[in-house]
Each structure stands twice: as structure tokens, then as C-alpha cells.
Coordinates of C-alpha atoms and ligand atoms in Angstrom, one line a residue:
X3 CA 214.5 -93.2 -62.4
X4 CA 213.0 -92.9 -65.8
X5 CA 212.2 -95.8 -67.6
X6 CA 213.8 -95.9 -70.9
X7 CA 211.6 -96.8 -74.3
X8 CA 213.6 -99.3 -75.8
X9 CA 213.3 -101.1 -79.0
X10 CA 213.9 -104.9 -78.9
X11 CA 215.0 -106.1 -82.4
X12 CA 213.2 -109.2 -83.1
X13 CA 216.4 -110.5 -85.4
X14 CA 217.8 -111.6 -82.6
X15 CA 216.2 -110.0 -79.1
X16 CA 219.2 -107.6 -78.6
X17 CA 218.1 -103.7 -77.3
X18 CA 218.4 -102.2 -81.0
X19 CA 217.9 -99.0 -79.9
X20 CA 216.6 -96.7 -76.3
X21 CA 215.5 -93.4 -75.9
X22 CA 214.7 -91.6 -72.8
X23 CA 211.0 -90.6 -73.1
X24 CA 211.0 -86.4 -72.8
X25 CA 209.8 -85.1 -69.4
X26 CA 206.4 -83.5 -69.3
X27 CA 207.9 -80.1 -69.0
X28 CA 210.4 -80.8 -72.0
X29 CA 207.0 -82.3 -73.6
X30 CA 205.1 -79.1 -73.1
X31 CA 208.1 -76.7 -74.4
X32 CA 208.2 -78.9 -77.6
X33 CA 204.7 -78.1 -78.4
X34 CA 205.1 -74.3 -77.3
X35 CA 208.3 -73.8 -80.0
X36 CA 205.4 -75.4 -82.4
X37 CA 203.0 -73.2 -81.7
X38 CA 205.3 -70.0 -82.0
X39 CA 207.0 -71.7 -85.2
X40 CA 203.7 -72.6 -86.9
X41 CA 202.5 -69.3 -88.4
X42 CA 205.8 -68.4 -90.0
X43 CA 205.1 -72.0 -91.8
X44 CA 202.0 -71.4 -93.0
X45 CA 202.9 -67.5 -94.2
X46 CA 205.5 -69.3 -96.7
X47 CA 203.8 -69.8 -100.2
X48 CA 202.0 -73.1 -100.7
X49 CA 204.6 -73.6 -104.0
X50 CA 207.5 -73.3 -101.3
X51 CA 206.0 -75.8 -98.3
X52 CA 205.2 -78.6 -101.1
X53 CA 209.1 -78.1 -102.1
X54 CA 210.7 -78.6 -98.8
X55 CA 208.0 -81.3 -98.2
X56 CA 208.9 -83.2 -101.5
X57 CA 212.6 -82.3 -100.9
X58 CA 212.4 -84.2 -97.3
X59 CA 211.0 -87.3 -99.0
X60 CA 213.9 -86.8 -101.5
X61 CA 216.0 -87.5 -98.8
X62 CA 214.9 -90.1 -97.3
X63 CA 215.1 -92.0 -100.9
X64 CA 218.6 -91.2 -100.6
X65 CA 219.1 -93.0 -97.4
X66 CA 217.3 -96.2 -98.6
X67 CA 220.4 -98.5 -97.7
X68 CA 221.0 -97.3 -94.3
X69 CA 216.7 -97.4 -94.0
X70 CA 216.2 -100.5 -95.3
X71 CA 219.1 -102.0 -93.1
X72 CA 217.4 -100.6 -89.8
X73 CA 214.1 -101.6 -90.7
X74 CA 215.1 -105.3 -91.0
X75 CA 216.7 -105.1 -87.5
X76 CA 213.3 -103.1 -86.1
X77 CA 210.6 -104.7 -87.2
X78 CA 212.1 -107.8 -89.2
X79 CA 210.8 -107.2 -92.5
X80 CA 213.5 -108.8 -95.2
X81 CA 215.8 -106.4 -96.7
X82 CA 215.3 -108.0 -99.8
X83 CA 211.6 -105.6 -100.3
X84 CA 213.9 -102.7 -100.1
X85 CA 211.5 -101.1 -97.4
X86 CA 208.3 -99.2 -97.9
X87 CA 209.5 -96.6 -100.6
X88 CA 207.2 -97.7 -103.5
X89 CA 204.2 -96.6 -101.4
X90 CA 205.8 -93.5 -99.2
X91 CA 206.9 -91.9 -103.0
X92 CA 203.5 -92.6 -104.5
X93 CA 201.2 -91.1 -101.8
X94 CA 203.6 -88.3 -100.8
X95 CA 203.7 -87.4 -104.5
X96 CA 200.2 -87.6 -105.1
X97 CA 199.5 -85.9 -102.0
X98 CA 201.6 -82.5 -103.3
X99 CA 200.5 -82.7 -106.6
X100 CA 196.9 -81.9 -105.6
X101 CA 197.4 -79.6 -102.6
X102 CA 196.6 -76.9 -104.1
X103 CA 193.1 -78.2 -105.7
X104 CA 192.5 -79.8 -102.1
X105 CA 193.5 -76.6 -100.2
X106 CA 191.8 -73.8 -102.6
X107 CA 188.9 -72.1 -101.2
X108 CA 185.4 -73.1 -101.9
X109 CA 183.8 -69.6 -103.8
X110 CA 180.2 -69.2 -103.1
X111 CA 179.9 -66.0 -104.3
X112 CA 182.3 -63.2 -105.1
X113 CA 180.0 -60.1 -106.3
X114 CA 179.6 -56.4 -106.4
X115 CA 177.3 -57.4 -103.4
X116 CA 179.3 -60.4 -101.2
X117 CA 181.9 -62.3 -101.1
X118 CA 181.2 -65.5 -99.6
X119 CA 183.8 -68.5 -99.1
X120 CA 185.1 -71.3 -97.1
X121 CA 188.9 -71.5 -96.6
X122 CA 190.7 -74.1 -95.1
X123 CA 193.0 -73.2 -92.3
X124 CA 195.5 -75.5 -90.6
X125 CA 194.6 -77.3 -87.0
X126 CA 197.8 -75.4 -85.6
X127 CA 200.2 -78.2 -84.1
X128 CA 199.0 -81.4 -85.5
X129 CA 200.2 -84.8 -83.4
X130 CA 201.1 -88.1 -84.9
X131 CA 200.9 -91.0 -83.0
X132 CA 202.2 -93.7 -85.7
X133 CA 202.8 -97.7 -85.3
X134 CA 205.8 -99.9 -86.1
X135 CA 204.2 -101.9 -89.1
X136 CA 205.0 -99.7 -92.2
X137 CA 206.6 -97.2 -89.9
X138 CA 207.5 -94.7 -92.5
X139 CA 204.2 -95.0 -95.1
X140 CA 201.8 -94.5 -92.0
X141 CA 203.3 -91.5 -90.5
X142 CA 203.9 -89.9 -93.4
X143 CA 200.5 -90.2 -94.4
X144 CA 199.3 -87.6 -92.0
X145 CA 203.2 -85.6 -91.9
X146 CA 202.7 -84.8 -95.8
X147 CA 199.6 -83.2 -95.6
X148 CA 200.0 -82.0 -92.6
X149 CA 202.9 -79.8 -93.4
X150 CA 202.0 -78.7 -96.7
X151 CA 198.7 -77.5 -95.5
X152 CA 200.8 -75.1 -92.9
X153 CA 200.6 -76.7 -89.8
X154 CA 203.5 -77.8 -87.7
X155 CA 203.6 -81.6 -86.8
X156 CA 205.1 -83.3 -83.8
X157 CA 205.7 -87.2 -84.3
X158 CA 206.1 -89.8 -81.7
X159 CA 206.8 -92.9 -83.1
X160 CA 206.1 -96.5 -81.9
X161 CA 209.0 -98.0 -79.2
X162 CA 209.6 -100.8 -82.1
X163 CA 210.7 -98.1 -84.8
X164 CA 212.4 -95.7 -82.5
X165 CA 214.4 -95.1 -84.8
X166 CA 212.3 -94.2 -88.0
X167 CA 211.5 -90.8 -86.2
X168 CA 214.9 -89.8 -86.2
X169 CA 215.3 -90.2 -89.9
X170 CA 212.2 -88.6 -90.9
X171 CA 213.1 -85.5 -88.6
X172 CA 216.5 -85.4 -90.2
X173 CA 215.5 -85.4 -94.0
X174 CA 212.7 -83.4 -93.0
X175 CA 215.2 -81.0 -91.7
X176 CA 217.7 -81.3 -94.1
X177 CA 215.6 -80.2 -96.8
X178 CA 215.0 -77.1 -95.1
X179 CA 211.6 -77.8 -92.8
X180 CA 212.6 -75.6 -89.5
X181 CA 213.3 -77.8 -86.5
X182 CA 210.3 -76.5 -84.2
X183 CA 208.1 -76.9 -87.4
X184 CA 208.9 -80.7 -87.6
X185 CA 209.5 -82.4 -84.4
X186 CA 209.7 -86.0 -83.5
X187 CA 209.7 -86.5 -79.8
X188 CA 209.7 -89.8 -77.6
X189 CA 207.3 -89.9 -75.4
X190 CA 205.3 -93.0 -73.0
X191 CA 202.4 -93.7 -73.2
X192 CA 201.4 -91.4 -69.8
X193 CA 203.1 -88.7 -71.1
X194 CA 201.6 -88.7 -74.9
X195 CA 198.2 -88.4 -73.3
X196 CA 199.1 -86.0 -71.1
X197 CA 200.3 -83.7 -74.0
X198 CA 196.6 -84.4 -75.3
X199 CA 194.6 -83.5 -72.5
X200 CA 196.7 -80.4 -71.8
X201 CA 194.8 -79.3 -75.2
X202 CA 198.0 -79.1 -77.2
X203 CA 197.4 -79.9 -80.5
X204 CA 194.4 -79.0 -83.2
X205 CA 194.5 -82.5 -85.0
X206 CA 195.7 -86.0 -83.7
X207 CA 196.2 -88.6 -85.8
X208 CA 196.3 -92.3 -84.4
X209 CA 197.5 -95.0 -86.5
X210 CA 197.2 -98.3 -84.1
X211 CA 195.3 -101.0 -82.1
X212 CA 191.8 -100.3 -80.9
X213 CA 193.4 -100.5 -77.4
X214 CA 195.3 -97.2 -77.9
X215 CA 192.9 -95.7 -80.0
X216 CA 190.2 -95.9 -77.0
X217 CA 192.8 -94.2 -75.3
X218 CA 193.5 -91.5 -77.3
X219 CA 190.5 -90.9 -77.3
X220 CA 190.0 -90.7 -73.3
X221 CA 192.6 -88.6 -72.8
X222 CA 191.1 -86.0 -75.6
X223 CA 187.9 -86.1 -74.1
X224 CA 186.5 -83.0 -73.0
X225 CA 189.1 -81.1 -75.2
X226 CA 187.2 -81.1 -78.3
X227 CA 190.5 -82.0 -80.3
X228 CA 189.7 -83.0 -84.1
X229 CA 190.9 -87.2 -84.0
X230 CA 191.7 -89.6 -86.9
X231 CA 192.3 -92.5 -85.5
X232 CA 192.7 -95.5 -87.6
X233 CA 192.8 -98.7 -85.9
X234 CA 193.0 -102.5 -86.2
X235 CA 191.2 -105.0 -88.4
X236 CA 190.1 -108.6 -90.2
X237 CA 190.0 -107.9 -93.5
X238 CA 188.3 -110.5 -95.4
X239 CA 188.6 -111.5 -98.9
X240 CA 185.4 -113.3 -100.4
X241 CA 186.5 -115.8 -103.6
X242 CA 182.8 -116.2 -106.0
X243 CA 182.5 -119.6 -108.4
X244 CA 183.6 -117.1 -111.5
X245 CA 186.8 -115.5 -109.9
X246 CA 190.3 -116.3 -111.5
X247 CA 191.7 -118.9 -109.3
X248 CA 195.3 -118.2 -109.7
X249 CA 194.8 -114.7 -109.4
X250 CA 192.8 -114.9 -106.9
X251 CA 195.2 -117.2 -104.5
X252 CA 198.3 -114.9 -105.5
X253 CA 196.8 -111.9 -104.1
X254 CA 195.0 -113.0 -101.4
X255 CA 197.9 -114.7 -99.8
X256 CA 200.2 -112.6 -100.3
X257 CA 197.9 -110.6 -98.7
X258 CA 197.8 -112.5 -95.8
X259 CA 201.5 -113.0 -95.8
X260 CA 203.1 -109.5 -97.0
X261 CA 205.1 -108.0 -93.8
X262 CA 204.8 -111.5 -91.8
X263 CA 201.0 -110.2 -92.3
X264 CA 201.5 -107.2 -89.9
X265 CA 199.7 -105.2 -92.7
X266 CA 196.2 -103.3 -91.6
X267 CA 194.6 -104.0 -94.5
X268 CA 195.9 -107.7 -94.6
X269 CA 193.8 -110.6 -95.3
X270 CA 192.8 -112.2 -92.1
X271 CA 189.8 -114.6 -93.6
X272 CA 189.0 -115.9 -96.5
X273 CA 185.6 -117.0 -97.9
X274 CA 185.2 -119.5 -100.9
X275 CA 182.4 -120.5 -102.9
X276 CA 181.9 -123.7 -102.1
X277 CA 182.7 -125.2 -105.9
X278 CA 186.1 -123.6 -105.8
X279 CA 187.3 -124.2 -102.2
X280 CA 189.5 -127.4 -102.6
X281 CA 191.2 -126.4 -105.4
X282 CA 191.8 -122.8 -103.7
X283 CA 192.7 -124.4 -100.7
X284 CA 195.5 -126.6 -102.5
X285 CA 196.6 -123.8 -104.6
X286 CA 196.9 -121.4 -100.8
X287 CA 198.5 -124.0 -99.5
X288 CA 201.4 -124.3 -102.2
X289 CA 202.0 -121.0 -102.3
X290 CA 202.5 -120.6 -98.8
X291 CA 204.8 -123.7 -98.6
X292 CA 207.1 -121.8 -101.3
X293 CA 208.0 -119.0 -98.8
X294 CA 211.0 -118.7 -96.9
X295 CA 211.3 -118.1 -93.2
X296 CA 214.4 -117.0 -91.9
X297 CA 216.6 -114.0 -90.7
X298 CA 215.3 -110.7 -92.8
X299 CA 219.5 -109.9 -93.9
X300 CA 219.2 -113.4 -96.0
X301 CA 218.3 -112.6 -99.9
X302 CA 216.3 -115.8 -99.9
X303 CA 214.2 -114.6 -97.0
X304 CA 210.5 -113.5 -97.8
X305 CA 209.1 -114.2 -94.0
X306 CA 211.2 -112.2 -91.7
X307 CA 209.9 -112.8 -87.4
X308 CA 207.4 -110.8 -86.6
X309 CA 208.2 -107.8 -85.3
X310 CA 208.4 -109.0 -81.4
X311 CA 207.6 -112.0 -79.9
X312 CA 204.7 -110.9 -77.8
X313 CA 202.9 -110.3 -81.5
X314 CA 203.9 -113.7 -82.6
X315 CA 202.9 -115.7 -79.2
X316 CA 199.4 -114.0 -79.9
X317 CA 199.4 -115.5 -83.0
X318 CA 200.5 -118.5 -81.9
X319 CA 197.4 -118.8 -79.0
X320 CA 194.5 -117.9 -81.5
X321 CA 196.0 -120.7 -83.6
X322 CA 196.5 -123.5 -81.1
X323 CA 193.3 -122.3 -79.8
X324 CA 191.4 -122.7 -83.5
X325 CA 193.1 -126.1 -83.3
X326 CA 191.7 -127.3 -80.0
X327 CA 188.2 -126.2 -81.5
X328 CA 188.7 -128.6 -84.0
X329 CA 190.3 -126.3 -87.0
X330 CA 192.9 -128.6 -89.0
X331 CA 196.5 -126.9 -89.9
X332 CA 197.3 -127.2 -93.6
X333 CA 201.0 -126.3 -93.1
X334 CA 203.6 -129.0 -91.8
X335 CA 205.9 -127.0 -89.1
X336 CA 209.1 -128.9 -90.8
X337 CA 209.2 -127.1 -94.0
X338 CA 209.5 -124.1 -91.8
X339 CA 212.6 -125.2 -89.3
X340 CA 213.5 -121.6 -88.8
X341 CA 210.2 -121.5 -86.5
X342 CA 211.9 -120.9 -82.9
X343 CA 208.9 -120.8 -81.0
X344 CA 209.4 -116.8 -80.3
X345 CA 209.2 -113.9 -83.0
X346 CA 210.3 -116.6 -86.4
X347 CA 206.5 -117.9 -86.8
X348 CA 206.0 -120.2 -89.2
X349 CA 203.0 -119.3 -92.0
X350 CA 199.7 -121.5 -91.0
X351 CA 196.4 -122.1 -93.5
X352 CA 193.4 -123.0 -91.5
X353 CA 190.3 -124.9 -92.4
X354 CA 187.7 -126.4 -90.4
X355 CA 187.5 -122.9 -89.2
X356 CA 184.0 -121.3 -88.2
X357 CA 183.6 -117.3 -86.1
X358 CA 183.1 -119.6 -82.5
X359 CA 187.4 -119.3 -82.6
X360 CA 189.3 -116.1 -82.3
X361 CA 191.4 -116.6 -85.1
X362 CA 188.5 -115.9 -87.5
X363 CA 186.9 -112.7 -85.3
X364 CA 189.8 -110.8 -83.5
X365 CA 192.7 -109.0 -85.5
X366 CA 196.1 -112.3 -85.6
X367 CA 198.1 -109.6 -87.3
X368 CA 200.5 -112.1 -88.3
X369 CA 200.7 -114.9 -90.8
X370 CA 197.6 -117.0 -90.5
X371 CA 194.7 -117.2 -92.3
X372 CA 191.5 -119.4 -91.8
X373 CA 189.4 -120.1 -95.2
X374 CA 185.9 -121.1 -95.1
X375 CA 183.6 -122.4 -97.7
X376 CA 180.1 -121.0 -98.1
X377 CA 177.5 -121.4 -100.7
X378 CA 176.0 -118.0 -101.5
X379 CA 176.5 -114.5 -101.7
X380 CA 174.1 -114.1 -99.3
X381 CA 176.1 -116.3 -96.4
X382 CA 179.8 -114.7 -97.3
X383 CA 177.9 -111.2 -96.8
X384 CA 176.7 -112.4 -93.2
X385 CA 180.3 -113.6 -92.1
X386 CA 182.2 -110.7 -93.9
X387 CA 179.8 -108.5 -92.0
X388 CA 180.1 -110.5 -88.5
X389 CA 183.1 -108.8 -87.5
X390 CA 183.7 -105.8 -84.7
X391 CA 186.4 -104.0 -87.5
X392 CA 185.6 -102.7 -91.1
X393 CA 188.7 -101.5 -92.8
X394 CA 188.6 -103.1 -95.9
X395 CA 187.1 -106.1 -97.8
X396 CA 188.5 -107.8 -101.0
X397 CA 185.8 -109.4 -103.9
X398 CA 187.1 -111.8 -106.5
X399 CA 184.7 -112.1 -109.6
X400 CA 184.2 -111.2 -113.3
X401 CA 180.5 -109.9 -112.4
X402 CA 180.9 -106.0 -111.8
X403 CA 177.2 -105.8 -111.2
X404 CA 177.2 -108.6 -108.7
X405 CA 180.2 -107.2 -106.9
X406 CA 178.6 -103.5 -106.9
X407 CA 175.8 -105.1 -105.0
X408 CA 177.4 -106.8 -102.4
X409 CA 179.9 -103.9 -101.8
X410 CA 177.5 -101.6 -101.0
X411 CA 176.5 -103.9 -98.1
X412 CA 179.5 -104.4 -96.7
X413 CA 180.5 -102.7 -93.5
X414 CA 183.8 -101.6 -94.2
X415 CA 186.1 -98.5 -95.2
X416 CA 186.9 -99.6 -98.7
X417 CA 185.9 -102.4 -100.9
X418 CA 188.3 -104.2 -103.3
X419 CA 187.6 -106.1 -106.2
X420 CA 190.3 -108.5 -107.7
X421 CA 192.9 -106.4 -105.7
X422 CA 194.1 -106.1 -101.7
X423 CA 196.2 -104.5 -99.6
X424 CA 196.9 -101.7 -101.3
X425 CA 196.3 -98.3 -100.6
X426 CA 195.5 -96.2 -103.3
X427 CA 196.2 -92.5 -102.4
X428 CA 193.4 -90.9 -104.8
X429 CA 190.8 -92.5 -102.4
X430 CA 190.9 -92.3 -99.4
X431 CA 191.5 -94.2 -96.4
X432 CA 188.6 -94.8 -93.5
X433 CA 187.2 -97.4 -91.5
X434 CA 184.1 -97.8 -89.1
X435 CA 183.1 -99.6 -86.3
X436 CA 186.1 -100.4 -83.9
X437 CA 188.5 -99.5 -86.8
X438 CA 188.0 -96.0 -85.9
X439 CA 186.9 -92.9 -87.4
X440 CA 188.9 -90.3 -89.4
X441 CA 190.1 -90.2 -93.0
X442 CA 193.1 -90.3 -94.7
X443 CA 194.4 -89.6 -98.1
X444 CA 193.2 -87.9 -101.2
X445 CA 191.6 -84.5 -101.2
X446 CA 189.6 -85.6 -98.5
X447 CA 193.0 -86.2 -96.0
X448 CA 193.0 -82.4 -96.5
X449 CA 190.1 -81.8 -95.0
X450 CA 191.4 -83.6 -91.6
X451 CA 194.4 -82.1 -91.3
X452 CA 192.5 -78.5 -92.0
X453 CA 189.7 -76.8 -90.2
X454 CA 187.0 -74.3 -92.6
X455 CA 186.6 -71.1 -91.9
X456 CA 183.6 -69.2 -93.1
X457 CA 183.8 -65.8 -94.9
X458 CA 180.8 -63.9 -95.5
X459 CA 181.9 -60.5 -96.4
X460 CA 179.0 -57.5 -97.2
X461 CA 180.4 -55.5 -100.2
X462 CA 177.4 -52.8 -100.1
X463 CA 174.9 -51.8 -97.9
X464 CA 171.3 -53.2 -98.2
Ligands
NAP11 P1 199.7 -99.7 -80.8 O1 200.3 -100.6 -79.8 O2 198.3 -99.2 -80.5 O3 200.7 -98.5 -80.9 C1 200.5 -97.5 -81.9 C2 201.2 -96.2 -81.4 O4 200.5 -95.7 -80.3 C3 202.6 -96.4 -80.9 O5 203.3 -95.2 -81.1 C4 202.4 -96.6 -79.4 O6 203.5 -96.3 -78.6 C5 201.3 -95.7 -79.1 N1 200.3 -96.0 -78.1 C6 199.8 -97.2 -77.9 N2 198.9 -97.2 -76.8 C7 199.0 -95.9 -76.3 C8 198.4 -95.3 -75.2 N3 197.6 -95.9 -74.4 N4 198.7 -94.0 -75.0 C9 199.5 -93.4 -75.8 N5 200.1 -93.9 -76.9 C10 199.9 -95.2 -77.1 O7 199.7 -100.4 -82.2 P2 200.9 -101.1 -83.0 O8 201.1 -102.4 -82.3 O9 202.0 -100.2 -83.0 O10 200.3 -101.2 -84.4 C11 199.6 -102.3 -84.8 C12 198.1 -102.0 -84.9 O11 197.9 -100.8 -85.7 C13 197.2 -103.0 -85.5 O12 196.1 -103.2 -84.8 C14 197.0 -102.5 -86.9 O13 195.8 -103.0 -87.5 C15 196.9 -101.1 -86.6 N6 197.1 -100.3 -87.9 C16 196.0 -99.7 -88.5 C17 196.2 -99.0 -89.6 C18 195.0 -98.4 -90.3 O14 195.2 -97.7 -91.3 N7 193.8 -98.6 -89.9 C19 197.4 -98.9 -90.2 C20 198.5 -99.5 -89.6 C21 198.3 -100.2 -88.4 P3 204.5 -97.5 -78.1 O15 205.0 -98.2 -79.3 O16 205.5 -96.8 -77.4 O17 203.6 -98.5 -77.3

């Protein structure tokens, strides 16, 4: 019998939503009406495929109410954000408005004697493999591009937003995208790496944990398929003597907190200059006790659960763990009653805290964070280094100079100063090490979901 995907709200643990997962046959027929639809696509004027794009994101504005609603019973996140539309309209925008600077060909040379050029094509069928945590903002990260380039796009969205597919493939459609050009299909795990070993697609783009990004990229091997995969991380954030305290707290935990901290690029750890730590610490610790846990359909709510309660009993382990190694919890579990012991996890503030305990070297993902103090440059560099991810890294100081020069020794994919967690779509978005390999974003994103192509065309002979 097949086994149904099902998504388990974590508002209250009922089956929000099930899908059966297509058959490897129905799989495979998907990605042929792709292939047969895609040229059509790209034929159609670049003017025209930014249009429909745009006009698909339109749509999905339009249905904010019903979105926001089902996002709150999916993943948990309190209706009172209004979902993830700030973002999706700023990168899809900026993402059309320089398509066709991004996508124009690179003249060489166009002579009486040669014309020489790189264009750049589309992969074909490009696949998206997207997570739950910003559901709509990271698949349609790589769908935006993706499309206006020329390519058609399958998506198979994570079990926990099921049902995010189905509205993107609806606007998408709506505003005019053909149906085999945009697909979103439900697939397991077996059967999504099927589809990529059977060499179906030109570009795959995994947003997700190191875990599934590994294998991704097993079941590609040997196929020579382009990746992007863009995996987990433990962002730090690194607080010098001359930051701006206040500013410096407010970001940072929100940071760590935004999203029940089931952000990629949320703060995970946080190094202090030794002179500021106690008063940073007291100032983290306030501003965490002002948040609200509770049920994500309450307006006071600003900590929904976390998303499931297999993410929040991870959570839970690393910090009970931290604690047995002799970290101290700064948070008092009674101003946050909602805690049931399941998905509703109550914020926690670590000190005491040192990279022997997981909570300070592998991904929580939720809301903890463990702040250390440390008495140079020198030593924060070391610990923001020791660390198997490098996504992003966030500086506080008034010294440019100072942070220029400890940026550029940082192993990471983008470097913040007096900002974090925030993606910014005019740069663009990469990690290395075990956060994976690919790019994102900005006129460089192009370049992933496109492949060159060389011309070198003799006008005369020699
Ligand atoms: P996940 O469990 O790896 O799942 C991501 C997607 O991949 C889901 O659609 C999932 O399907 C699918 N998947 C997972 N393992 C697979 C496998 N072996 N074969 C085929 N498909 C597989 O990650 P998640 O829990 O959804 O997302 C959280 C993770 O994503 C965190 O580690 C976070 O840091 C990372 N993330 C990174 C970025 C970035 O930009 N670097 C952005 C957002 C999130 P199912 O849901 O059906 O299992």
C-alpha cells in the first residue's frame, strides 16, 4: 500500500494535510511533459516570461489571508508576521528587474572578422527540492529565476508545507505559466532520488539539512547534474567592546528567535567581548523574557511551536545536554507555561557554554542560543571559525577597518556587520564547508539556473 506523505500540524498534532507521493512512472511522465513543454517557454520573449513570472507572485499576494492562515497551522509561525511576503516580493522583484542584464550575452568580439560570445542557455527541467522553514521565500528563490531564464521547474515541497506547493502551482498557473512548464509534484524521499539518478533534470536545487543534501548528492552522482544545494548552519554573531549594545542585543536575538529560530541564517552563538558580556547577557535575557509563547492564531503570540516536535525534542536534548556539562539556563521555564514539553518550546539563553557541548557546534534550529565571552579578536575568530557550517556570520562594531579584517577570515558564505538574518537579493547567497555548494540570488543565481554556451563564429576566411 503506498504510504501517504502527511503533514502533522504542530498547532495541535492533527494530520493537516496528506498527499499520495506520485508513482515512479507518474514521476517520470511529469518530467517528460517538462521536457516537451520547456522549449516553447524559453521561445516566448524574456519581456513576456518576467510578466507571467511577476503576475504569479501577484497572486499569491492576493491570497495572503488564506496563506498566512495555513502557514500558522504547517509550520507554526504566528499569523500575526503575516507570512514571508516582505522577502518573497523583494527578491522576486529584484530578481526580474535584472534578468535581462544577468541573462544578456557576454560580447567578445562582433567584427567584420568574428563574432565571439557566451550566451546563457537554460538547464532544461530544473528540480526544486525546498524545506518547510520559509516554505515559500526558499523555493521561490530558485522558481523565479528559474522560469524567467526559460527553463521549466518541477517543485517538490517538504511533507511539513505540503501544501505551499499547491498554492505556488496555482498562482503560478493562474497567471498564465503552462501547467507542464510549472509543476509541483509529491514525491518520497526514494522516489525524488530516483527522478535524479534517472538523469532527469539539468539543475537541482537543495534547500535543506546536510543529511539530504549528502543525499542529493549520491543519488546525482555519476550523472553530472549541475547542484545547488544549500544546507544547514550555526551562524554566529561576534559583539566587539565598541558595538551599540542595544542594537546589538535587538538584532541578534531576534535573530536567534525569529521563526522559533528555524531560520538558516539564524544566530546559533554568540560571542562577547569580555567588557560588554554582563550587560549583554542581562539585556538578551530581557528581551527574550518579553516574548510570547503560545498558539500562532493568538495576536499576542510572537513564539509559535516549532514546526514538529521531533525538531523541538532536538532542541530540547542539546540543551539538557549543555546543562549536564555544566552550562547555566538564563530563562525560568514559568514565564513560559505554554511549554508542553512537545513542539511549544520555551526560548532558552545559555552561558557557561564552551564548543565541548553540541548546542554550541551542531545546527539547534530552534530557539536557544549559548553566548560566550572572549577577550580578543583573535579568540572570537578561532571559535567563529571552529564550526563544520559556514553560511553566514554577523560583526557588531563601529571600526569598518577592524571588521574588514576579520571578515575576510572568516569561513563563511556572507559576512554581516551590525545586521543578521537577512537576505539581501543583490548579493548573493552561498555557503562552504558542510553548508553546501551552489549560489543563489543576484546576477550570479543566474548563472546557476543557466548553462554558457560558447559562440565562435568565423565571418571571413583567413
Ligand atoms: P530536510 O529534512 O533536509 O528536507 C528538505 C527537503 O528535502 C524536503 O523537501 C525533504 O522532504 C527533502 N529531503 C530530505 N531528505 C531527503 C532525501 N534523503 N532524499 C530526497 N529528499 C529529501 O530539511 P528541512 O528540515 O526541511 O529544513 C531545515 C534545514 O534546512 C536546516 O538544516 C536549515 O539550516 C536548512 N536550510 C538551509 C537554507 C540555506 O539557505 N542554506 C535555507 C533554509 C533551510 P520531506 O520533507 O518529505 O522529508
Amino acid at each position: 500500500m503506498t504510504k501517504m506523505i502527511q503533514c502533522i500540524s504542530p498547532v495541535d498534532g492533527r494530520v493537516y494535510a496528506e498527499r499520495a507521493p506520485l508513482s515512479p512512472e507518474a514521476a517520470a511522465a511529469s518530467v517528460a511533459r517538462a521536457k516537451a513543454a520547456q522549449g516553447a517557454w524559453a521561445a516566448r520573449p524574456l519581456e513576456e516570461r518576467i510578466r507571467l513570472v511577476q503576475a504569479g507572485v501577484a497572486n499569491l499576494n492576493a491570497d495572503k489571508d488564506r496563506i498566512v492562515e495555513e502557514l500558522a497551522w504547517q509550520m507554526g509561525r504566528p499569523t500575526r508576521f503575516g507570512g514571508e511576503f516582505g522577502g518573497l516580493n523583494e527578491r522576486s522583484n529584484f530578481m526580474a528587474g535584472i534578468a535581462a542584464e544577468a541573462l544578456a550575452p557576454m560580447v567578445v568580439e562582433d567584427s567584420g572578422t568574428f563574432a565571439r560570445r557566451i550566451e546563457f542557455a537554460p538547464h532544461g527541467v530544473v528540480f526544486v527540492v525546498a524545506p518547510w522553514n520559509y516554505p515559500y521565500m526558499t523555493a521561490m528563490n530558485t522558481i523565479v529565476p528559474a522560469l524567467i531564464a526559460g527553463n521549466a521547474v518541477i517543485l517538490k515541497h517538504a511533507s511539513q508545507t505540503l501544501v505551499v506547493g499547491d498554492r505556488i502551482a496555482e498562482a503560478l498557473h493562474k497567471a498564465g505559466v503552462p501547467e507542464d512548464v510549472f509543476q509541483n509534484i509529491v514525491l518520497d524521499h526514494s522516489g525524488t532520488e530516483k527522478l535524479i539518478a534517472d538523469r532527469s533534470f539539468g539543475f537541482v536545487n537543495f534547500t535543506g539539512s546536510v543529511g539530504g543534501g549528502q543525499a542529493i548528492e549520491r543519488a546525482a552522482a555519476g550523472t553530472f547534474t549541475a547542484l545547488g544545494l544549500e544546507l544547514g548552519g550555526k551562524d554566529p554573531g561576534y559583539v566587539m567592546e565598541d558595538a551599540d549594545l542595544d542594537w546589538a542585543v535587538d538584532t541578534l536575538m531576534d535573530g536567534a528567535m525569529y521563526n522559533a529560530g528555524q531560520c538558516c541564517c539564524g544566530i546559533e552563538r554568540i560571542y562577547v567581548n569580555h567588557k560588554l558580556f554582563d550587560d549583554f547577557v542581562e539585556k538578551a535575557v530581557r528581551w527574550v523574557n518579553t516574548l510570547k509563547l503560545g498558539n500562532p492564531f493568538d495576536a499576542e503570540t510572537t513564539l509559535g511551536p516549532m514546526a514538529n516536535k521531533r525538531f523541538a525534542a532536538t532542541v530540547r536534548a542539546q540543551t539538557e545536554e549543555a546543562v549536564a556539562a555544566g552550562a547555566k539556563t538564563l530563562i525560568e521555564r514559568q514565564n513560559f507555561p505554554a511549554d508542553d514539553g512537545g513542539a511549544y518550546l520555551m526560548p532558552q539563553v545559555l552561558v557557561n557554554v564552551d564548543h565541548s557541548m553540541r548546542v554550541m557546534t551542531e545546527e539547534s534550529f530552534g530557539p536557544v542560543v549559548g553566548i560566550m565571552p572572549v577577550k580578543s579578536d583573535e579568540e572570537a575568530l578561532a571559535l567563529m571559525n571552529d564550526s563544520p557550517y559556514g553560511l553566514t556570520a554577523s560583526l557588531w562594531t563601529q571600526d569598518q577597518d577592524r571588521a574588514w579584517n576579520i571578515a575576510r577570515k572568516i569561513d563563511t558564505g556572507t559576512v554581516f556587520m551590525n545586521r543578521a538574518d537577512y537576505l539581501d537579493p543583490a548579493i548573493c547567497w552561498t555557503g562552504c564547508k558542510d553548508t553546501g555548494r551552489g549560489v543563489g540570488l543576484s546576477k550570479l543565481g543566474y548563472q546557476s539556473v543557466t548553462r554558457p554556451r560558447s559562440y565562435h563564429f568565423r565571418k571571413v576566411k583567413a
